[in-house]
PDB file of C-alpha atoms and ligand atoms in Angstrom:
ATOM      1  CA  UNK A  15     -48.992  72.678  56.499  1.00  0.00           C
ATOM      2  CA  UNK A  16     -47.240  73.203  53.183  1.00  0.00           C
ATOM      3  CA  UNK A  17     -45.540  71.184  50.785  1.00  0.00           C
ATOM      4  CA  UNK A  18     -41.159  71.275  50.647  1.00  0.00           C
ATOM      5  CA  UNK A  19     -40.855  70.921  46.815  1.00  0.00           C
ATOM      6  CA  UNK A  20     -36.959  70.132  46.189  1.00  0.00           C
ATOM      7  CA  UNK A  21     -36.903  69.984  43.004  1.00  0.00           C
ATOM      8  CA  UNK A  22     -38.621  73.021  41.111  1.00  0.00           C
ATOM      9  CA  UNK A  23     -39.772  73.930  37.927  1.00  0.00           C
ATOM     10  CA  UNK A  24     -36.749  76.450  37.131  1.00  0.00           C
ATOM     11  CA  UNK A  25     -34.487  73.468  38.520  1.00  0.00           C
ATOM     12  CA  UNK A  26     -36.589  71.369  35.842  1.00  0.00           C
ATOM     13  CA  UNK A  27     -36.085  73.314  32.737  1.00  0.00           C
ATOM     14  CA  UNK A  28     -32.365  74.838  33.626  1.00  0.00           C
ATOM     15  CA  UNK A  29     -31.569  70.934  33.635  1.00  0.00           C
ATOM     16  CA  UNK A  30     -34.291  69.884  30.340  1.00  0.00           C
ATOM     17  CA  UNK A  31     -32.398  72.930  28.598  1.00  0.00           C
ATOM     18  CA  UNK A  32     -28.843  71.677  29.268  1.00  0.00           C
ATOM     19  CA  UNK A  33     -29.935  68.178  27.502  1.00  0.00           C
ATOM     20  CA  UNK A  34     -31.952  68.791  24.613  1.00  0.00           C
ATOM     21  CA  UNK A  35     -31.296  70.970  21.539  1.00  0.00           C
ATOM     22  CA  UNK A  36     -33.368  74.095  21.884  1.00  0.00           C
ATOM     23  CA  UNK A  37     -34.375  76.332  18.207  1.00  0.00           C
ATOM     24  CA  UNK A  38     -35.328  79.478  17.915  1.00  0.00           C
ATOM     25  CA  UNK A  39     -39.240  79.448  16.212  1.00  0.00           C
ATOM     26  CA  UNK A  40     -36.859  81.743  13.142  1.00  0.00           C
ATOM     27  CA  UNK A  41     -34.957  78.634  13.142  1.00  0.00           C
ATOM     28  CA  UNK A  42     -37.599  76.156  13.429  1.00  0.00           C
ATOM     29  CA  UNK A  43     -39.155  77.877  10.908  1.00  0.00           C
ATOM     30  CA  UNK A  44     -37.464  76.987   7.422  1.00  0.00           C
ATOM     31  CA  UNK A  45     -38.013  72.914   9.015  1.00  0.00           C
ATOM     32  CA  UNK A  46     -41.812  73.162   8.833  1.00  0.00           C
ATOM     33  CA  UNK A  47     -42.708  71.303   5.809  1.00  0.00           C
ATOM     34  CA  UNK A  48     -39.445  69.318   5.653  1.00  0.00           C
ATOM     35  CA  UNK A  49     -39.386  65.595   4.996  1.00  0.00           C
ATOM     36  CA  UNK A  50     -37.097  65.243   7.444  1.00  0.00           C
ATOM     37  CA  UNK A  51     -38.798  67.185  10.510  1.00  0.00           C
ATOM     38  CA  UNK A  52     -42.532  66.346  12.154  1.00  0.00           C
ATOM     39  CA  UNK A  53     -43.597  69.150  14.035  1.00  0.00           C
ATOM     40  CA  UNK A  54     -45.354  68.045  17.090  1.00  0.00           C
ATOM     41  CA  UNK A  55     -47.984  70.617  19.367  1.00  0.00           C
ATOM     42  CA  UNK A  56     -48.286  69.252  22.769  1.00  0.00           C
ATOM     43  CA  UNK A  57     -50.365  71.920  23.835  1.00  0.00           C
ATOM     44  CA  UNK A  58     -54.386  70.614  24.952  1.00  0.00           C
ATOM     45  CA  UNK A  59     -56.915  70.748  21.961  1.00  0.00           C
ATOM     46  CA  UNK A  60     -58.614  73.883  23.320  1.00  0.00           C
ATOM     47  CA  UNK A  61     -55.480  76.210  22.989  1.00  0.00           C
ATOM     48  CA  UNK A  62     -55.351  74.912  19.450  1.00  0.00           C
ATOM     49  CA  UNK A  63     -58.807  76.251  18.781  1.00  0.00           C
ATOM     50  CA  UNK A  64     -58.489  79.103  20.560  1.00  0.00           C
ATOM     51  CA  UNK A  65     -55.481  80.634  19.362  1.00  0.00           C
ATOM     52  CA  UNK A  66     -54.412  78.923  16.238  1.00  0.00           C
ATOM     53  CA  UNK A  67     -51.704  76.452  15.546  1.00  0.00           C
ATOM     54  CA  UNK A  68     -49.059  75.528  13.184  1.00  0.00           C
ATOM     55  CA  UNK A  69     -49.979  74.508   9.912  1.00  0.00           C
ATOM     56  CA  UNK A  70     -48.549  70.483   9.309  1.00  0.00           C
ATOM     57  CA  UNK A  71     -47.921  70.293  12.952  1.00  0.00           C
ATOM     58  CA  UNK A  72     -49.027  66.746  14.835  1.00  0.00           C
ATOM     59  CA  UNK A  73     -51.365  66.961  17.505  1.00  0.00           C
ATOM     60  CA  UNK A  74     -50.021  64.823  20.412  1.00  0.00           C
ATOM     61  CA  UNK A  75     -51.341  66.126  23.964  1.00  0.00           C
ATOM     62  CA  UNK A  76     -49.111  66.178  26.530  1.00  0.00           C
ATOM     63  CA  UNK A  77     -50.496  63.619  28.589  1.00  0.00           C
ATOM     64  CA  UNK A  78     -50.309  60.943  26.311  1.00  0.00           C
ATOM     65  CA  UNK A  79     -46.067  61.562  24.536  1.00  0.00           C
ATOM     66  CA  UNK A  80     -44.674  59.046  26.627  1.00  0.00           C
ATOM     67  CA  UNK A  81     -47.546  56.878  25.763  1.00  0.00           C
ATOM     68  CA  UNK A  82     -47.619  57.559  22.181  1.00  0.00           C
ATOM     69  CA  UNK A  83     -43.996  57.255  21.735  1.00  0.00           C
ATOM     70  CA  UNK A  84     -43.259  53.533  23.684  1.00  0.00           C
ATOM     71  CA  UNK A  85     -44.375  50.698  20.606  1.00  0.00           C
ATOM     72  CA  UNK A  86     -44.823  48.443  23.319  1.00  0.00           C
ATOM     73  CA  UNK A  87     -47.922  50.728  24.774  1.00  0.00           C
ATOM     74  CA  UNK A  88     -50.862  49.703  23.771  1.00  0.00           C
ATOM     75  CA  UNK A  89     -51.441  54.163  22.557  1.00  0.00           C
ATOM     76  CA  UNK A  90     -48.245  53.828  20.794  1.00  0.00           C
ATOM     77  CA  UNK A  91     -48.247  55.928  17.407  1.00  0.00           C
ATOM     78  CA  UNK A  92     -46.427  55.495  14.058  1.00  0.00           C
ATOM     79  CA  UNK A  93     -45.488  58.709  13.876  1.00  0.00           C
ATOM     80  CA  UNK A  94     -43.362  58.204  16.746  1.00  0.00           C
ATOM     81  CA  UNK A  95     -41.471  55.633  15.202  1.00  0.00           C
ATOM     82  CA  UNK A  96     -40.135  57.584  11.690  1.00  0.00           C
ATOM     83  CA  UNK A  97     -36.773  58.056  11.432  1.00  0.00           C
ATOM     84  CA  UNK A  98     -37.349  62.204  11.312  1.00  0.00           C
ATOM     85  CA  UNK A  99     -36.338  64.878  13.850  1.00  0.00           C
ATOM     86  CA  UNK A 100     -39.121  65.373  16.371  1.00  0.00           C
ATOM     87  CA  UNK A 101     -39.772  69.158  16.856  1.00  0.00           C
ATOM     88  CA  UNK A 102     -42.056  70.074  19.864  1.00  0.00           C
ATOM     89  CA  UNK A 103     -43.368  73.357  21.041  1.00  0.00           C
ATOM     90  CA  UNK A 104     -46.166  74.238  23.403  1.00  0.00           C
ATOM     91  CA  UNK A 105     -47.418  77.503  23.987  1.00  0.00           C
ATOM     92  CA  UNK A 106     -44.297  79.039  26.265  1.00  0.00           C
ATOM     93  CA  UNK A 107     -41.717  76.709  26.087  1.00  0.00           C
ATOM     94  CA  UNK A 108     -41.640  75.518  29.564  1.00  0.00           C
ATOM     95  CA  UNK A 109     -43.620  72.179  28.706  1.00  0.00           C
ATOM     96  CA  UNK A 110     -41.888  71.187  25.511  1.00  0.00           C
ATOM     97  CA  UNK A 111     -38.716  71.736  27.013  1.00  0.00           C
ATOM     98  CA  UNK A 112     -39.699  68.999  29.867  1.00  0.00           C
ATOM     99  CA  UNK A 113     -41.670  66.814  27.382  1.00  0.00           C
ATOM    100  CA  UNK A 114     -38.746  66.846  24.564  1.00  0.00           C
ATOM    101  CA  UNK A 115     -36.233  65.680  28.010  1.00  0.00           C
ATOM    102  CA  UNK A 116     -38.201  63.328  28.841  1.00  0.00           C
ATOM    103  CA  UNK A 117     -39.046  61.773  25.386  1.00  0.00           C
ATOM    104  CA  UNK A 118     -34.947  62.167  24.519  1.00  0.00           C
ATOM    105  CA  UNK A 119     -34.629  60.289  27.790  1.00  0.00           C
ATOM    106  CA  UNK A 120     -36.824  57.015  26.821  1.00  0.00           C
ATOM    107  CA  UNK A 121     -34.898  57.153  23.841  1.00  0.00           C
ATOM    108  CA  UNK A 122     -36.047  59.147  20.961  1.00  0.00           C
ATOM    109  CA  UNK A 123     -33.641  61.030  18.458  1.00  0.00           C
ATOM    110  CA  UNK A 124     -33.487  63.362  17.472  1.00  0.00           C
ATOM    111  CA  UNK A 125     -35.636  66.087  19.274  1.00  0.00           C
ATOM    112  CA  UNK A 126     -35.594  69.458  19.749  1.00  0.00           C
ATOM    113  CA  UNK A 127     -37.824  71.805  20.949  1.00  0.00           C
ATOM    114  CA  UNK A 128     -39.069  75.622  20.169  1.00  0.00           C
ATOM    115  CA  UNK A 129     -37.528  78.566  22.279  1.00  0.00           C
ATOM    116  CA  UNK A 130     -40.830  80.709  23.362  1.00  0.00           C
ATOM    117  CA  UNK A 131     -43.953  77.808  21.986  1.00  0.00           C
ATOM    118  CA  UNK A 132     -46.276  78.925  19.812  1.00  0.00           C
ATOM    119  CA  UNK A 133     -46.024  82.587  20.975  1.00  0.00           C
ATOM    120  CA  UNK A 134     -42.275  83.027  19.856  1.00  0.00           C
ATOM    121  CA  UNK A 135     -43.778  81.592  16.661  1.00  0.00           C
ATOM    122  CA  UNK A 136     -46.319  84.517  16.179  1.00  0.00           C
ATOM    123  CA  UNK A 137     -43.671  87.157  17.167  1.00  0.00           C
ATOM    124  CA  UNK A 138     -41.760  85.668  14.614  1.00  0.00           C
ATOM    125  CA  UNK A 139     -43.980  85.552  11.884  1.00  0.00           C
ATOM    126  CA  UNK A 140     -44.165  82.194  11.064  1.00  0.00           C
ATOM    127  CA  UNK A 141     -47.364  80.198   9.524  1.00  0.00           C
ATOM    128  CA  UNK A 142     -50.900  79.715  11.536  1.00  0.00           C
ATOM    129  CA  UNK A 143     -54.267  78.487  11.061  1.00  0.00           C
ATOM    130  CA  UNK A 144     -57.424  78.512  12.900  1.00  0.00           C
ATOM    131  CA  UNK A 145     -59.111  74.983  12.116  1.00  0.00           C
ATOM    132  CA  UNK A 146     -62.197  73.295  13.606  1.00  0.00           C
ATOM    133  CA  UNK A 147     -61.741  70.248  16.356  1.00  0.00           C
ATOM    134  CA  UNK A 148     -60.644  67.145  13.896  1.00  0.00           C
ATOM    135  CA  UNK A 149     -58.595  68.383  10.978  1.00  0.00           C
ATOM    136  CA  UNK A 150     -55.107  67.538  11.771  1.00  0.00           C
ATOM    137  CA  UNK A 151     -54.174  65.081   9.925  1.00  0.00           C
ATOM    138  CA  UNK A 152     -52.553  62.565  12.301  1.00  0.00           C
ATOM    139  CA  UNK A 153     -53.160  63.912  15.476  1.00  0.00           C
ATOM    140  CA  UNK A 154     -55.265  63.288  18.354  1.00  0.00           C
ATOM    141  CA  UNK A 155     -58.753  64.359  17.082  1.00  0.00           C
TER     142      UNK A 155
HETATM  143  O1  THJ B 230     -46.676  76.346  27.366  1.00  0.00           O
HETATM  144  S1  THJ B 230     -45.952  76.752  28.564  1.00  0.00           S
HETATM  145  O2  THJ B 230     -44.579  77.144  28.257  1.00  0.00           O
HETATM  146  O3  THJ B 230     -46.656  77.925  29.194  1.00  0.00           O
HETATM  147  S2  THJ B 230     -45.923  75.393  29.809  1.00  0.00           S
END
């Protein structure tokens, strides 16, 4: 027997998309750097080192945002508590757009996420690095 999902993934982001501000990466791009902006890569460590990432941007997997962000969870972060504008991205845009909804949701502002993840990013030009497991400053490693 199968599973009935109600509630699917294009139902997810059509409704994620509707709440949270959404930037093109040619947008996002002139932000990296900024005081006023954290870039944060929720993708898992291994796409990092596989494929690159942006330079400056936080590490903060998936798995642990909601976690990282809460000060009253034991994980919580600083970095989650600045008063900047939290800029995801991921590698498509499908799991930032959830995550940033989600994060908005417990009460974070102001987010936004990246149109198109780290792969809109490379189309559009915009700054990588390959780095080895443990040199982003701030992040998971
Ligand atoms: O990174 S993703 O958009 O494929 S979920």
């Amino acid at each position: 027997m199968s599973q009935t999902i109600k509630l699917g993934y294009k139902q997810l982001l059509v409704e994620a998309e509707r709440e949270i501000e959404t930037l093109t990466a040619a947008e996002a791009m002139p932000l990296l750097g900024d005081d006023l902006h954290i870039f944060i890569d929720i993708r898992d460590i291994r796409e990092l080192d596989q494929v690159g990432r942006i330079p400056g941007a936080i590490h903060a997997p998936r798995g642990m945002l909601e976690f990282w962000v809460d000060p009253e969870s034991p994980y919580h972060r600083e970095i989650f508590s600045e008063t900047k504008k939290f800029i995801f991205f991921c590698a498509g845009g499908w799991r930032s757009a959830l995550a940033a909804q989600q994060l908005q949701r417990m009460g974070l502002t102001p987010v936004a996420h990246i149109e198109g993840g780290y792969g809109a990013w490379l189309e559009a030009g915009g700054p990588t690095e390959i780095t080895d497991v443990g040199m982003v400053k701030g992040g998971s490693e």
